[in-house]
Amino acid sequence: MMIDENLNYVILANNINKKFLKNFSEYPVINELSFVNLKNKLEFYTSKRIIFNNTFYALRDFEKKEILKLLNKQKIKYINITSDIEEVIDCDYIVVYDDENIALEGKKDDVLREEKILKKLGYGLPFVVDLSTQLTYYNIFSKVYDDMDELVGELWN
Amino acid sequence: MELSNLNGQIIGIISDDFKKEEYFGKLVNEIVTTKPNEAIKMVKLDSNILNINYDDLSIREQNKVILASQLHNKEIILINFSKGMLKKDLEYFKRLFKKISTYNRKIILIDKNADLFINCVDRIYVINNDKVIFDTLDIFDRVLDMYIDPPKIVEFCHKCENLGVRLDHYKELDELLKAIYRIKS
């Protein structure tokens, strides 16, 4: 996989085992950590790229936001390996795996347009994207949102 | 904390008190010992997995194996079962839990992901240092937000209510869409 040093990636994978993680062995991998431990680790992190492996599973949304803000401040780019489709919202580029094979990849907005493929593979769509996509079918929206506050504001404004 | 005394047939628990039992170094057939082929099939795994080492599995597969190992127990306790699962998996397992619970089994889900609880559990408990500090029958209960991020559909309904738009407590996207359509048209 070619990595653009300026992009943040989400790797959506349904079978993240040791063999799969070997594909990313050139970078340090961070597994699940508490918010405090993760924050401490990142504050002293020197590399410009980091790999998360289901790291955000136990974090609250506000904690994830703070971690992403910290990464941005430290100019650290990430590759987030996860099976949780909700985690794609903040990235630039998505690579979707079906077992060991890449099923789909591209810029976030382009991949999220592939509703049928993502649902067929079992990942689904992020809630906000799914809701706003469905609302375009009802002719209530003409665009797809990825921010809930924006969507709610636009819906009831 | 004696979890079996808690009310409910399928229970959701938010807590850091419990540690998941791991099976490193074991083959799957040493973990799933009661009717293994049937159990493995029920959790949507291939029977070839029985001869594979637990360590070599993904978290998603490990969690399915742990469930398979308990499928014939009176009480099933799963810790962070949702980790590594896809949306489609959660839908399938919620249906399976409901089916199992009709055979007078108790299912206890200790989890960090409220998406596992919605449309599934009878009651949610928050346990800290061996004490129940909060419990509710309603996943839309705003007090719950202090302990766990609500499912996105709940968060959406709360945000709409904050703007003065009162939506019923829909738990399915289809129902929510129809309600929005009715209001907007």
Coordinates of C-alpha atoms in Angstrom, one line a residue:
Chain A
M1 CA 0.0 0.0 0.0
M2 CA 1.4 3.4 -1.0
I3 CA 1.2 5.9 1.8
D4 CA 0.9 9.6 1.2
E5 CA 2.8 11.3 4.0
N6 CA 0.2 14.2 4.1
L7 CA -2.9 12.0 4.7
N8 CA -4.6 10.4 7.6
Y9 CA -5.8 6.9 6.8
V10 CA -8.5 4.6 8.1
I11 CA -8.0 0.9 7.3
L12 CA -11.4 -0.8 7.6
A13 CA -10.7 -4.5 8.2
N14 CA -12.8 -7.4 9.3
N15 CA -10.0 -9.7 10.2
I16 CA -7.3 -7.9 12.0
N17 CA -5.0 -10.7 13.1
K18 CA -1.2 -10.9 13.5
K19 CA -0.7 -11.7 9.8
F20 CA -2.7 -8.7 8.7
L21 CA -0.8 -6.4 11.0
K22 CA 2.5 -7.5 9.5
N23 CA 1.5 -5.4 6.4
F24 CA 2.1 -2.3 8.6
S25 CA 5.2 -3.4 10.5
E26 CA 7.4 -0.5 9.3
Y27 CA 5.5 1.8 11.7
P28 CA 5.0 1.6 15.5
V29 CA 1.6 0.1 16.3
I30 CA -0.4 1.3 19.3
N31 CA -3.0 -1.0 20.7
E32 CA -5.9 -0.2 23.0
L33 CA -4.9 2.2 25.7
S34 CA -6.6 4.3 28.3
F35 CA -7.1 8.0 27.3
V36 CA -4.4 9.2 29.8
N37 CA -1.9 6.6 28.7
L38 CA -2.5 7.3 25.1
K39 CA -2.2 11.0 25.6
N40 CA 1.1 10.6 27.5
K41 CA 2.5 8.4 24.9
L42 CA 1.6 10.8 22.1
E43 CA 3.1 13.8 23.9
F44 CA 6.5 12.3 23.7
Y45 CA 6.1 10.6 20.4
T46 CA 8.8 11.5 17.9
S47 CA 7.9 9.7 14.7
K48 CA 5.8 11.5 12.1
R49 CA 3.4 8.5 11.5
I50 CA 1.6 6.3 13.9
I51 CA -0.5 3.2 13.6
F52 CA -3.6 2.7 15.7
N53 CA -4.9 -0.8 16.1
N54 CA -8.5 -0.7 17.5
T55 CA -6.9 1.9 19.8
F56 CA -10.0 4.1 20.1
Y57 CA -12.4 1.3 21.1
A58 CA -12.7 2.2 24.7
L59 CA -12.4 6.0 24.3
R60 CA -15.3 8.4 24.6
D61 CA -16.0 10.7 21.6
F62 CA -14.6 13.8 23.4
E63 CA -11.4 11.9 24.2
K64 CA -11.0 10.8 20.6
K65 CA -11.4 14.4 19.5
E66 CA -8.7 15.5 22.0
I67 CA -6.4 12.8 20.7
L68 CA -6.9 13.9 17.1
K69 CA -6.3 17.5 18.1
L70 CA -3.1 16.5 19.8
L71 CA -1.9 14.5 16.7
N72 CA -2.7 17.5 14.5
K73 CA -0.8 19.8 16.8
Q74 CA 2.3 17.5 16.9
K75 CA 2.0 17.1 13.1
I76 CA 1.7 13.3 13.4
K77 CA -0.2 11.5 10.7
Y78 CA -2.0 8.3 11.5
I79 CA -3.2 5.1 10.1
N80 CA -6.1 3.9 12.1
I81 CA -6.9 0.1 11.7
T82 CA -10.4 -0.6 12.9
S83 CA -13.6 -2.4 12.1
D84 CA -15.7 0.5 13.3
I85 CA -17.1 2.5 10.4
E86 CA -17.8 5.5 12.7
E87 CA -14.1 6.1 13.0
V88 CA -13.7 7.1 9.3
I89 CA -15.3 10.4 9.8
D90 CA -12.1 12.4 10.6
C91 CA -9.7 10.7 8.1
D92 CA -8.7 11.7 4.6
Y93 CA -8.4 8.4 2.9
I94 CA -10.1 5.0 3.5
V95 CA -8.9 1.5 2.5
V96 CA -11.5 -1.2 2.9
Y97 CA -10.5 -4.7 3.3
D98 CA -12.5 -7.9 2.9
D99 CA -10.3 -10.4 4.8
E100 CA -6.8 -10.0 3.3
N101 CA -7.9 -8.3 0.1
I102 CA -8.6 -4.6 -0.6
A103 CA -12.2 -4.3 -1.7
L104 CA -12.3 -0.5 -2.0
E105 CA -10.1 2.5 -1.5
G106 CA -10.1 6.2 -2.1
K107 CA -10.7 9.6 -0.6
K108 CA -13.2 9.5 2.3
D109 CA -16.1 11.1 0.4
D110 CA -15.7 8.8 -2.6
V111 CA -15.6 5.6 -0.5
L112 CA -18.6 6.7 1.6
R113 CA -20.6 7.0 -1.6
E114 CA -20.2 3.2 -2.1
E115 CA -23.1 2.5 0.2
K116 CA -24.0 -0.9 -1.3
I117 CA -20.5 -2.3 -1.1
L118 CA -19.9 -1.1 2.4
K119 CA -23.2 -2.5 3.6
K120 CA -22.7 -5.8 1.7
L121 CA -19.3 -6.2 3.4
G122 CA -21.0 -5.6 6.8
Y123 CA -19.3 -2.3 7.7
G124 CA -22.4 -0.2 6.9
L125 CA -22.1 3.6 6.8
P126 CA -21.4 6.0 9.6
F127 CA -24.8 7.0 11.1
V128 CA -24.7 10.6 10.0
V129 CA -23.7 9.7 6.5
D130 CA -26.3 6.9 6.3
L131 CA -29.1 9.2 7.6
S132 CA -28.3 12.0 5.3
T133 CA -27.9 9.7 2.3
Q134 CA -31.3 8.2 3.0
L135 CA -32.7 11.8 3.3
T136 CA -31.4 12.6 -0.1
Y137 CA -33.5 9.7 -1.4
Y138 CA -36.6 11.3 0.3
N139 CA -35.5 14.6 -1.4
I140 CA -35.2 16.3 2.0
F141 CA -31.4 16.9 1.5
S142 CA -29.4 17.4 -1.6
K143 CA -26.1 16.7 0.0
V144 CA -24.6 14.1 2.3
Y145 CA -23.3 15.3 5.7
D146 CA -20.6 13.8 7.9
D147 CA -21.1 16.1 10.9
M148 CA -24.1 15.5 13.2
D149 CA -24.5 19.1 14.4
E150 CA -24.4 20.4 10.9
L151 CA -27.0 17.8 9.8
V152 CA -29.3 18.5 12.7
G153 CA -29.0 22.3 12.2
E154 CA -29.7 22.0 8.5
L155 CA -32.6 19.6 9.0
W156 CA -34.6 21.8 11.4
N157 CA -33.4 25.2 10.3
Chain B
M1 CA -20.4 -8.2 42.5
E2 CA -22.8 -11.2 41.9
L3 CA -24.0 -10.4 38.3
S4 CA -26.5 -13.2 38.3
N5 CA -28.6 -11.3 40.9
L6 CA -29.1 -8.4 38.6
N7 CA -32.6 -8.1 37.1
G8 CA -33.1 -8.7 33.4
Q9 CA -32.7 -11.5 30.9
I10 CA -30.2 -9.6 28.7
I11 CA -28.3 -7.1 30.7
G12 CA -26.0 -4.3 29.6
I13 CA -23.2 -3.3 32.0
I14 CA -20.9 -0.3 31.9
S15 CA -17.9 -1.0 34.1
D16 CA -14.1 -1.2 34.2
D17 CA -14.3 -3.6 37.1
F18 CA -14.3 -6.8 35.0
K19 CA -11.4 -8.3 33.0
K20 CA -11.9 -10.5 30.0
E21 CA -10.7 -14.0 30.3
E22 CA -8.1 -14.7 27.6
Y23 CA -7.1 -18.1 26.2
F24 CA -3.6 -17.4 24.8
G25 CA -1.7 -20.5 23.9
K26 CA -4.8 -22.6 23.5
L27 CA -6.4 -24.1 20.4
V28 CA -10.0 -23.2 19.7
N29 CA -11.1 -26.8 20.2
E30 CA -9.7 -26.6 23.8
I31 CA -11.8 -23.6 24.5
V32 CA -15.1 -24.6 22.8
T33 CA -15.7 -28.0 24.3
T34 CA -19.4 -28.4 24.3
K35 CA -20.9 -29.4 20.9
P36 CA -18.0 -27.4 19.2
N37 CA -19.1 -27.8 15.6
E38 CA -22.6 -26.6 16.3
A39 CA -21.4 -23.8 18.5
I40 CA -18.9 -22.5 16.0
K41 CA -21.5 -22.5 13.3
M42 CA -23.9 -20.5 15.5
V43 CA -21.4 -17.7 15.9
K44 CA -20.8 -17.6 12.1
L45 CA -17.3 -19.1 12.1
D46 CA -16.0 -21.9 9.9
S47 CA -15.3 -25.2 11.7
N48 CA -11.7 -25.1 10.4
I49 CA -11.1 -22.6 13.1
L50 CA -11.3 -25.3 15.8
N51 CA -7.7 -26.3 15.0
I52 CA -6.3 -22.8 15.0
N53 CA -4.5 -21.2 17.9
Y54 CA -6.6 -18.5 19.7
D55 CA -3.6 -16.1 19.5
D56 CA -3.6 -16.2 15.7
L57 CA -7.2 -15.0 15.5
S58 CA -8.5 -11.5 15.1
I59 CA -10.2 -9.9 18.0
R60 CA -13.5 -10.3 16.2
E61 CA -12.9 -14.1 15.9
Q62 CA -11.7 -14.4 19.5
N63 CA -14.9 -12.8 20.7
K64 CA -17.0 -15.1 18.6
V65 CA -15.0 -18.1 20.0
I66 CA -15.6 -16.9 23.6
L67 CA -19.3 -16.7 22.9
A68 CA -19.3 -20.2 21.3
S69 CA -17.5 -21.5 24.4
Q70 CA -20.4 -20.3 26.6
L71 CA -23.4 -20.9 24.3
H72 CA -24.6 -23.9 26.4
N73 CA -24.1 -22.2 29.7
K74 CA -27.1 -21.0 31.8
E75 CA -25.4 -17.6 32.1
I76 CA -23.4 -16.1 29.3
I77 CA -21.0 -13.3 30.3
L78 CA -19.2 -11.4 27.5
I79 CA -16.7 -8.6 28.1
N80 CA -16.2 -6.1 25.3
F81 CA -17.8 -8.4 22.8
S82 CA -18.4 -5.6 20.4
K83 CA -14.7 -4.9 19.9
G84 CA -13.7 -5.8 16.3
M85 CA -17.3 -6.5 15.3
L86 CA -18.9 -5.0 12.2
K87 CA -22.3 -3.4 12.2
K88 CA -23.7 -6.4 10.5
D89 CA -22.2 -8.7 13.2
L90 CA -23.9 -6.7 16.0
E91 CA -27.3 -7.0 14.3
Y92 CA -26.8 -10.8 13.9
F93 CA -25.7 -11.3 17.5
K94 CA -28.5 -9.2 19.0
R95 CA -30.9 -11.5 17.2
L96 CA -29.0 -14.5 18.5
F97 CA -29.0 -13.2 22.1
K98 CA -32.7 -12.6 22.0
K99 CA -33.2 -16.2 20.7
I100 CA -31.0 -17.7 23.4
S101 CA -32.6 -15.7 26.1
T102 CA -36.0 -17.3 25.3
Y103 CA -34.4 -20.6 26.5
N104 CA -34.2 -19.1 30.0
R105 CA -30.6 -18.1 29.7
K106 CA -29.2 -14.9 31.2
I107 CA -26.9 -12.9 28.9
I108 CA -24.6 -10.3 30.5
L109 CA -22.9 -7.9 28.2
I110 CA -20.2 -5.8 29.8
D111 CA -19.3 -3.4 27.0
K112 CA -17.9 0.0 26.0
N113 CA -20.1 0.3 23.0
A114 CA -23.7 1.3 23.6
D115 CA -24.6 0.2 20.0
L116 CA -24.5 -3.4 21.4
F117 CA -27.1 -2.4 24.0
I118 CA -29.7 -0.7 21.8
N119 CA -32.6 -2.9 20.7
C120 CA -31.1 -5.7 22.8
V121 CA -30.8 -5.4 26.5
D122 CA -33.7 -5.2 29.1
R123 CA -31.7 -3.0 31.5
I124 CA -28.4 -1.2 31.7
Y125 CA -26.3 -1.0 34.9
V126 CA -23.3 1.1 35.7
I127 CA -21.0 -0.6 38.1
N128 CA -18.1 1.0 39.8
N129 CA -15.9 -0.6 42.5
D130 CA -18.4 -3.5 42.9
K131 CA -21.4 -1.2 43.4
V132 CA -24.3 -0.4 41.1
I133 CA -24.1 3.4 40.9
F134 CA -26.9 3.8 38.2
D135 CA -29.3 1.7 36.4
T136 CA -32.0 2.3 33.7
L137 CA -34.4 0.6 31.5
D138 CA -34.1 3.3 28.9
I139 CA -31.1 3.8 26.6
F140 CA -32.4 7.3 25.8
D141 CA -31.9 8.2 29.5
R142 CA -29.7 11.3 29.4
V143 CA -28.0 10.4 32.6
L144 CA -26.4 7.4 30.9
D145 CA -24.4 9.8 28.7
M146 CA -22.3 10.5 31.7
Y147 CA -20.9 7.0 31.5
I148 CA -21.0 6.0 27.9
D149 CA -21.4 7.6 24.5
P150 CA -25.0 6.9 23.4
P151 CA -25.7 5.1 20.1
K152 CA -25.6 7.7 17.3
I153 CA -29.4 7.4 16.8
V154 CA -30.0 8.3 20.4
E155 CA -27.5 11.2 20.2
F156 CA -29.3 12.4 17.1
C157 CA -32.7 12.4 18.9
H158 CA -31.2 14.2 21.9
K159 CA -29.7 16.9 19.6
C160 CA -33.1 17.3 17.9
E161 CA -34.8 17.7 21.2
N162 CA -32.3 20.3 22.2
L163 CA -33.5 22.3 19.2
G164 CA -37.1 21.8 20.3
V165 CA -38.0 19.1 17.9
R166 CA -39.6 16.3 19.8
L167 CA -39.0 12.9 18.1
D168 CA -40.2 9.6 19.6
H169 CA -37.4 7.4 20.8
Y170 CA -36.7 5.6 17.6
K171 CA -34.2 2.8 17.7
E172 CA -34.1 1.9 14.0
L173 CA -33.0 4.2 11.2
D174 CA -36.0 3.3 9.0
E175 CA -38.5 4.3 11.6
L176 CA -36.6 7.6 12.2
L177 CA -36.5 8.4 8.5
K178 CA -40.3 7.9 8.2
A179 CA -40.8 10.2 11.2
I180 CA -38.6 12.9 9.7
Y181 CA -40.3 12.6 6.4
R182 CA -43.7 13.0 8.1
I183 CA -42.6 16.1 9.9
K184 CA -40.9 17.7 6.9
S185 CA -43.8 17.1 4.6

